[in-house]
mmCIF file of C-alpha atoms and ligand atoms in Angstrom:
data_model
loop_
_atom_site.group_PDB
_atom_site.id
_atom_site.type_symbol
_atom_site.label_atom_id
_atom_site.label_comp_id
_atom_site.label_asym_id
_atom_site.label_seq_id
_atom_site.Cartn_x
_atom_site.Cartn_y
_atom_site.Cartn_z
ATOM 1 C CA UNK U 686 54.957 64.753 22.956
ATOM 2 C CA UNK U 687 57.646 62.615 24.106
ATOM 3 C CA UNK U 688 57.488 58.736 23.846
ATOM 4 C CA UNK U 689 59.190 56.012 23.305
ATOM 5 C CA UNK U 690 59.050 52.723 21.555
ATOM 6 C CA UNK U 691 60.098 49.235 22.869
ATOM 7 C CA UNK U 692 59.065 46.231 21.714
ATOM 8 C CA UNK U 693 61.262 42.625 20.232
ATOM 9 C CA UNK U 694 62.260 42.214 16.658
ATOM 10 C CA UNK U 695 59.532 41.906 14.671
ATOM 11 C CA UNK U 696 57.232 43.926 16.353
ATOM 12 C CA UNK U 697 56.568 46.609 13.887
ATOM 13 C CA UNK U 698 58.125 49.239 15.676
ATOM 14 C CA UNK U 699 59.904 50.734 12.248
ATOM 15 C CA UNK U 700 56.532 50.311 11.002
ATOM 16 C CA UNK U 701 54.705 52.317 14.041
ATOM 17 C CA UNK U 702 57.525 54.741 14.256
ATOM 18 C CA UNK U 703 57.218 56.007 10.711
ATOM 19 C CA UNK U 704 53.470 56.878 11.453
ATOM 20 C CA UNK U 705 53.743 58.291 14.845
ATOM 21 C CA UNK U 706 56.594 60.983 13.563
ATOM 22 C CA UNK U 707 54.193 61.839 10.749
ATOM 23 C CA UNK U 708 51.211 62.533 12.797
ATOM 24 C CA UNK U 709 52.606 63.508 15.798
ATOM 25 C CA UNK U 710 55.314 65.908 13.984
ATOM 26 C CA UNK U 711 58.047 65.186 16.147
ATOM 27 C CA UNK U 712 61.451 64.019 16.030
ATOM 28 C CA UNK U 713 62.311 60.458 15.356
ATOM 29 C CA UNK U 714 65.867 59.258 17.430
ATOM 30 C CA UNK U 715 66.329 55.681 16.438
ATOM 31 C CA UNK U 716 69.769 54.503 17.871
ATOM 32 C CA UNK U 717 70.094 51.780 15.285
ATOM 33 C CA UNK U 718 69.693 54.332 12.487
ATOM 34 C CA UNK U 719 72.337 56.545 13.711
ATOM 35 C CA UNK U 720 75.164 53.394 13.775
ATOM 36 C CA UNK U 721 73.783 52.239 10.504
ATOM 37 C CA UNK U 722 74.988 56.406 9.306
ATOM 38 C CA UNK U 723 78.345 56.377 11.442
ATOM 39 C CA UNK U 724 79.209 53.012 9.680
ATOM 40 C CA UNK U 725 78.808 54.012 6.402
ATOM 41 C CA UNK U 726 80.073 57.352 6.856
ATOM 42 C CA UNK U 727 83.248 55.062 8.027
ATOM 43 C CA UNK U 728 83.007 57.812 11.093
ATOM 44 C CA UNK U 729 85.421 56.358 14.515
ATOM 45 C CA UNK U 730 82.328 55.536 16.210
ATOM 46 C CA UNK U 731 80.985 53.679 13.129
ATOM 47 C CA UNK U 732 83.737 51.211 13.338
ATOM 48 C CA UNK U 733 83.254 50.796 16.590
ATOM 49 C CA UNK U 734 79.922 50.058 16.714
ATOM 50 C CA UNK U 735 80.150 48.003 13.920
ATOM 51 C CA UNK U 736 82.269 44.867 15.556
ATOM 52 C CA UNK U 737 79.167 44.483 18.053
ATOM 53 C CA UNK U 738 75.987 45.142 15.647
ATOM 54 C CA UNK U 739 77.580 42.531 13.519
ATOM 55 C CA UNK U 740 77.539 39.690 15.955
ATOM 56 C CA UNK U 741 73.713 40.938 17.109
ATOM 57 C CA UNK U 742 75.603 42.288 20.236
ATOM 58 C CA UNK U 743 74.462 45.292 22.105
ATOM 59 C CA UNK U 744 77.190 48.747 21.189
ATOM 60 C CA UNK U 745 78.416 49.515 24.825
ATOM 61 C CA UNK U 746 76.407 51.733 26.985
ATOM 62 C CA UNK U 747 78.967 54.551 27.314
ATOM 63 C CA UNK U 748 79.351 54.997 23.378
ATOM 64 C CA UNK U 749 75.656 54.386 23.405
ATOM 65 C CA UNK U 750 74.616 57.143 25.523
ATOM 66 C CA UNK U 751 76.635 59.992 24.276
ATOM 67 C CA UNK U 752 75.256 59.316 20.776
ATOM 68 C CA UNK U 753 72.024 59.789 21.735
ATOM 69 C CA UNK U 754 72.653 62.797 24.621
ATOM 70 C CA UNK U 755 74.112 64.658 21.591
ATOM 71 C CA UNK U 756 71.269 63.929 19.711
ATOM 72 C CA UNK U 757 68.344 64.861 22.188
ATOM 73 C CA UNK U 758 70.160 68.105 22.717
ATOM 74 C CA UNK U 759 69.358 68.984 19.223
ATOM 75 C CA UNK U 760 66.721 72.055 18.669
ATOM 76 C CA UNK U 761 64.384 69.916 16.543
ATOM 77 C CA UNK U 762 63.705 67.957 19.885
ATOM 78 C CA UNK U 763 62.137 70.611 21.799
ATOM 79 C CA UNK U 764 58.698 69.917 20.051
ATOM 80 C CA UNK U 765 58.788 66.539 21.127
ATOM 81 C CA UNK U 766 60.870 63.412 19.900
ATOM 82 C CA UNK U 767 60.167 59.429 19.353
ATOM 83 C CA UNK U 768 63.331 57.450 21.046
ATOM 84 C CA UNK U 769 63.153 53.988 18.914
ATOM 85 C CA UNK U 770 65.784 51.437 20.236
ATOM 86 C CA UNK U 771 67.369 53.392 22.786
ATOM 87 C CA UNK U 772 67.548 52.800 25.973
ATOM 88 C CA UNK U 773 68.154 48.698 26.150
ATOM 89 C CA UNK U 774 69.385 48.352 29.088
ATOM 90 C CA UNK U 775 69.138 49.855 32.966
ATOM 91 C CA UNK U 776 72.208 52.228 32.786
ATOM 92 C CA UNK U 777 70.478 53.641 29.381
ATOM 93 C CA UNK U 778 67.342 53.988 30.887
ATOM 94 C CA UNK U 779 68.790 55.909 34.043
ATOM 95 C CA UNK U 780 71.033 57.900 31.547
ATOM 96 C CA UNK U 781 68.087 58.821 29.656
ATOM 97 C CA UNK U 782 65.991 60.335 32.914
ATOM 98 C CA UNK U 783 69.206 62.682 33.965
ATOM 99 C CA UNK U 784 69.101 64.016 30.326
ATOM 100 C CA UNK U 785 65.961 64.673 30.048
ATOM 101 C CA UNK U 786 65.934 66.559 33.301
ATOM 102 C CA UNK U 787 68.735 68.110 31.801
ATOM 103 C CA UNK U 788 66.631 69.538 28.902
ATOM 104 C CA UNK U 789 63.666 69.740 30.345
ATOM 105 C CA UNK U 790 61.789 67.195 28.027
ATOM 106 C CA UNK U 791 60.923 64.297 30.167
ATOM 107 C CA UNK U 792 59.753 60.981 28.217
ATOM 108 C CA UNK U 793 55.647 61.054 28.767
ATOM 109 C CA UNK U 794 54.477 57.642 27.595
ATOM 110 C CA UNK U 795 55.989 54.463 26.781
ATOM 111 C CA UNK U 796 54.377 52.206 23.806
ATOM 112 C CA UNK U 797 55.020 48.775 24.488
ATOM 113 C CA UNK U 798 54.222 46.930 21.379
ATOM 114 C CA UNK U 799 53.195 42.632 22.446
ATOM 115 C CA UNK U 800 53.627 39.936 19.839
ATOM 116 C CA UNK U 801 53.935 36.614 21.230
ATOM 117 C CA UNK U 802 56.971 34.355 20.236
ATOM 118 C CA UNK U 803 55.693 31.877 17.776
ATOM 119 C CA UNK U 804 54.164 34.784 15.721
ATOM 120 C CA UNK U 805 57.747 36.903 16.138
ATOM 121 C CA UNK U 806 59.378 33.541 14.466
ATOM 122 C CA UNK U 807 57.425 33.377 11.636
ATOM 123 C CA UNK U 808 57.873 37.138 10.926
ATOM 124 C CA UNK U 809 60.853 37.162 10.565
ATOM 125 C CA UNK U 810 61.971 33.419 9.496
ATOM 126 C CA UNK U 811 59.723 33.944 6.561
ATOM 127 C CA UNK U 812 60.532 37.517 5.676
ATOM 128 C CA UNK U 813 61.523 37.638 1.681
ATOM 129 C CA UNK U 814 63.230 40.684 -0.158
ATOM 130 C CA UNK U 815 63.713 41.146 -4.022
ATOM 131 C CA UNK U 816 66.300 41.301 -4.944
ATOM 132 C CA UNK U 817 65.585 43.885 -7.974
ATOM 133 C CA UNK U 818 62.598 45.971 -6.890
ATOM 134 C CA UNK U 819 62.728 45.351 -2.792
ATOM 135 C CA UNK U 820 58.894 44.254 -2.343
ATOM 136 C CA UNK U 821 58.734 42.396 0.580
ATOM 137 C CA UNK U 822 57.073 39.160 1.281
ATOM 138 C CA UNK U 823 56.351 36.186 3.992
ATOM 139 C CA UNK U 824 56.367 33.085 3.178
ATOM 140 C CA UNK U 825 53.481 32.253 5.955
ATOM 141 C CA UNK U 826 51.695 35.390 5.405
ATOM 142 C CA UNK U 827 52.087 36.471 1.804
ATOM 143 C CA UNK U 828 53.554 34.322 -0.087
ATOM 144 C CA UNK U 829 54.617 34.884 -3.720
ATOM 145 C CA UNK U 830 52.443 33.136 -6.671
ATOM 146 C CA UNK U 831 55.712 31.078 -7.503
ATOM 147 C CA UNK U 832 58.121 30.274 -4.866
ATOM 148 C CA UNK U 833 61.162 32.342 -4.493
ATOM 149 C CA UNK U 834 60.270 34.905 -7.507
ATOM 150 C CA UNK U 835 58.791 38.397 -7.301
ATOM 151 C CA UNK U 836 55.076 38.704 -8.101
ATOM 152 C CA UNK U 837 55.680 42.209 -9.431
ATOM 153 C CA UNK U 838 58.792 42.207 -11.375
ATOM 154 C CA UNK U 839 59.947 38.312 -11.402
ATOM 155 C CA UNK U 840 62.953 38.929 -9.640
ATOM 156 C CA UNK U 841 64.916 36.566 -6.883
ATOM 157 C CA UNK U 842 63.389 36.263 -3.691
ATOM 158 C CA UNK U 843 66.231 36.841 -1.020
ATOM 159 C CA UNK U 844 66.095 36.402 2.882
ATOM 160 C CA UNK U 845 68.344 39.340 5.144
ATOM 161 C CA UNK U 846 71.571 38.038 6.806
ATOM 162 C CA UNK U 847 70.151 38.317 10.404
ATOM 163 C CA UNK U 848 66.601 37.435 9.541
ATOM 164 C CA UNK U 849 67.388 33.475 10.863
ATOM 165 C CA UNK U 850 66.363 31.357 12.978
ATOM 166 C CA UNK U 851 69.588 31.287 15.190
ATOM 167 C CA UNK U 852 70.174 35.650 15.051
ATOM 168 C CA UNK U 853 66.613 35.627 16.008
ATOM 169 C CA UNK U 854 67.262 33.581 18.764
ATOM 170 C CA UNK U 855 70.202 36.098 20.227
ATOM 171 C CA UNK U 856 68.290 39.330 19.547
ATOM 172 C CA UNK U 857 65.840 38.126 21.653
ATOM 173 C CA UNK U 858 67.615 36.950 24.103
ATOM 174 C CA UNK U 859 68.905 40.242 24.629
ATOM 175 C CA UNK U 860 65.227 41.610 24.363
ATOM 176 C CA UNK U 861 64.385 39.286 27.706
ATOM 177 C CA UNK U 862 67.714 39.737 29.460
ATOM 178 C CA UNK U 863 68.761 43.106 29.045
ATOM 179 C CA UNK U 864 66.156 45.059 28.026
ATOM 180 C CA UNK U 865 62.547 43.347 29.986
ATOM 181 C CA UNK U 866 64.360 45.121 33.114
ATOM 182 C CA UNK U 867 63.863 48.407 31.661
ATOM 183 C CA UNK U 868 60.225 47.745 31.183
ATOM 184 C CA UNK U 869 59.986 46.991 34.700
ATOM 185 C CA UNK U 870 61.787 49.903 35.424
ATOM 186 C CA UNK U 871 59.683 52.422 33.658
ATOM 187 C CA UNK U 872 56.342 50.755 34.264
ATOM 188 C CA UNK U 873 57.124 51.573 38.348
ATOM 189 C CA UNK U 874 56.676 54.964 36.766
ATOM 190 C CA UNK U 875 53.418 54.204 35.360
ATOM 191 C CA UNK U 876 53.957 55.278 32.250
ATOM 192 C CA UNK U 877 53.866 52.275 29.807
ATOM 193 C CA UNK U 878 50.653 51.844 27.599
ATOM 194 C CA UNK U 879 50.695 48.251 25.915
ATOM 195 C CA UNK U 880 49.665 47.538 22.581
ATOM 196 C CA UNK U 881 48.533 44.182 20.781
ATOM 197 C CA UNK U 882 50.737 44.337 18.012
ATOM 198 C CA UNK U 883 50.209 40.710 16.878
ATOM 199 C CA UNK U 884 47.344 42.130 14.834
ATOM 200 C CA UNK U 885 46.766 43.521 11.625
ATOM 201 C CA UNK U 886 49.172 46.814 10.676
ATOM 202 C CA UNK U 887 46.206 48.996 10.469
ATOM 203 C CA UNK U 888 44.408 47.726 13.625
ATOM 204 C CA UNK U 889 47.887 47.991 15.604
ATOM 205 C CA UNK U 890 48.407 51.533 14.140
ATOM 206 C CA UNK U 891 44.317 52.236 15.857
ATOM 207 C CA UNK U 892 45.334 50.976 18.961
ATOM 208 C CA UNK U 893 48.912 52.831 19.082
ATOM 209 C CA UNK U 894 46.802 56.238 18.228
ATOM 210 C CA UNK U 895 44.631 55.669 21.049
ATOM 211 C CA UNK U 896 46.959 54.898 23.372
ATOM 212 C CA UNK U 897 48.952 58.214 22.432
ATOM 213 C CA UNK U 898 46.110 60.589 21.361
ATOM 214 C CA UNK U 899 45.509 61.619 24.993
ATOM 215 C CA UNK U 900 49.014 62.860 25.562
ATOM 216 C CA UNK U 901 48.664 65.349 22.622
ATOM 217 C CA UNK U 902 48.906 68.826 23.651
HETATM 218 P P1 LIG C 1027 68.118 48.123 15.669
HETATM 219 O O1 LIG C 1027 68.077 48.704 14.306
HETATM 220 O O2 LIG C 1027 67.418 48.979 16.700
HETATM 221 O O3 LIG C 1027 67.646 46.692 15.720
HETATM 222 O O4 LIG C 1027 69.659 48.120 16.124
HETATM 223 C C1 LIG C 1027 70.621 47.413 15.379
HETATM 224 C C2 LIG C 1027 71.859 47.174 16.233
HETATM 225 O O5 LIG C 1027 72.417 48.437 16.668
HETATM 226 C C3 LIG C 1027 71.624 46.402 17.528
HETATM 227 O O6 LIG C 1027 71.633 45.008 17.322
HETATM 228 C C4 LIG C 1027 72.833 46.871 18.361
HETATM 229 O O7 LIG C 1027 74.020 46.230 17.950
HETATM 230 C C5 LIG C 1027 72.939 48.333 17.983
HETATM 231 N N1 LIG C 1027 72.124 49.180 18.877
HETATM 232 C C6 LIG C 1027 71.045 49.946 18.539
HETATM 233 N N2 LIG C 1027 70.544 50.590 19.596
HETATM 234 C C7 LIG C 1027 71.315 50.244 20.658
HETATM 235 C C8 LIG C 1027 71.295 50.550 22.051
HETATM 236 N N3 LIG C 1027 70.359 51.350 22.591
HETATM 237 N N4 LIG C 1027 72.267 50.006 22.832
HETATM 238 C C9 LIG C 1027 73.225 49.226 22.323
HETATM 239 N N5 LIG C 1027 73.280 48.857 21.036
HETATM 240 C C10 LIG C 1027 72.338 49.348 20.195
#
């Protein structure tokens, strides 16, 4: 099966993709996974890509691309792969069609996860890490017994550097800019399936099953 996975930050989608490569058995191609290894493998393209991720800039298209060609041309792919993050923007998208023509492995359904805005905001405004052990909390959602310490090991509660407000604000503005045209683009196709993803993990993980349970060969 070959999908992919689009939807703002704070969808889920890391949540949905680490489900769907474990039932589905395929591959899972995350572009933001594969700068996150260039840059601390200090590779060329790491450093690179690094100068835009840190500003919550898009990497440019051609660097982009060629990443993920190399990537799809992998054997591991040919029993199906999960593209997570990739393609963003138009010229992705109509990369993506010539090289999967290329290897024979067009995409087959695209899972649109939906969370309106106000609920995006206060997942990830009020997203908590500790420090120590890593739990993760919400201030809105699952608060800690005592403000800013750990329920399971006591530890400080920390917040990620591009979990605010204002980084929010610029991630999805690139969402609705750049990356809402692709949507349109592949939904001429008539292969998007949308899911409600503003509800609970588990009922969002039934809906994303049913949507892709059909395609399973
Ligand atoms: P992500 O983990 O998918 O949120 O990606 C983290 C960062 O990696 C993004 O903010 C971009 O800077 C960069 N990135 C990931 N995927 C792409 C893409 N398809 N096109 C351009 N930049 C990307």
């Amino acid at each position: 099966m070959n999908i992919l996975i689009m939807g703002p930050a704070g969808a889920g989608k890391g949540t949905m993709a680490e489900r769907i490569v474990q039932k589905y058995g395929i591959a899972h191609i995350s572009s933001g996974d594969m700068f996150r290894a260039e840059i601390g493998g200090k590779t060329e393209l790491g450093l690179k890509a690094q100068e835009y991720m840190n500003q919550g800039l898009l990497v440019p298209d051609e660097v982009t691309i060629a990443m993920v060609k190399k990537r799809l041309e992998q054997d591991d792919c040919k029993n199906g792969y999960l593209l997570d993050g990739f393609p963003r923007t138009l010229p992705q998208a109509i990369a993506l069609k010539e090289i999967t023509e290329q290897i024979n492995a067009p995409l087959e359904v695209i899972l649109i996860l939906d969370v309106e805005f106000d609920e995006l905001v206060k997942r990830i405004t009020g997203r908590r890490l500790c420090k120590d052990c890593k739990s993760i909390y919400n201030i809105f959602f699952t608060p800690t017994k005592e403000e800013g310490k750990c329920d399971k090991c006591g530890g400080e509660l920390t917040q990620r550097a591009d979990d605010t407000v204002e980084s929010l604000k610029v991630r999805l503005q690139s969402y609705e800019n750049q990356t809402v045209p692709v949507l349109e683009y592949f939904a001429e196709a008539g292969l998007t399936r949308k899911v409600n993803a503003g509800q609970a993990i588990d009922d969002v993980w039934n809906d994303v099953q049913a949507a892709l349970d059909p395609f399973q060969k």
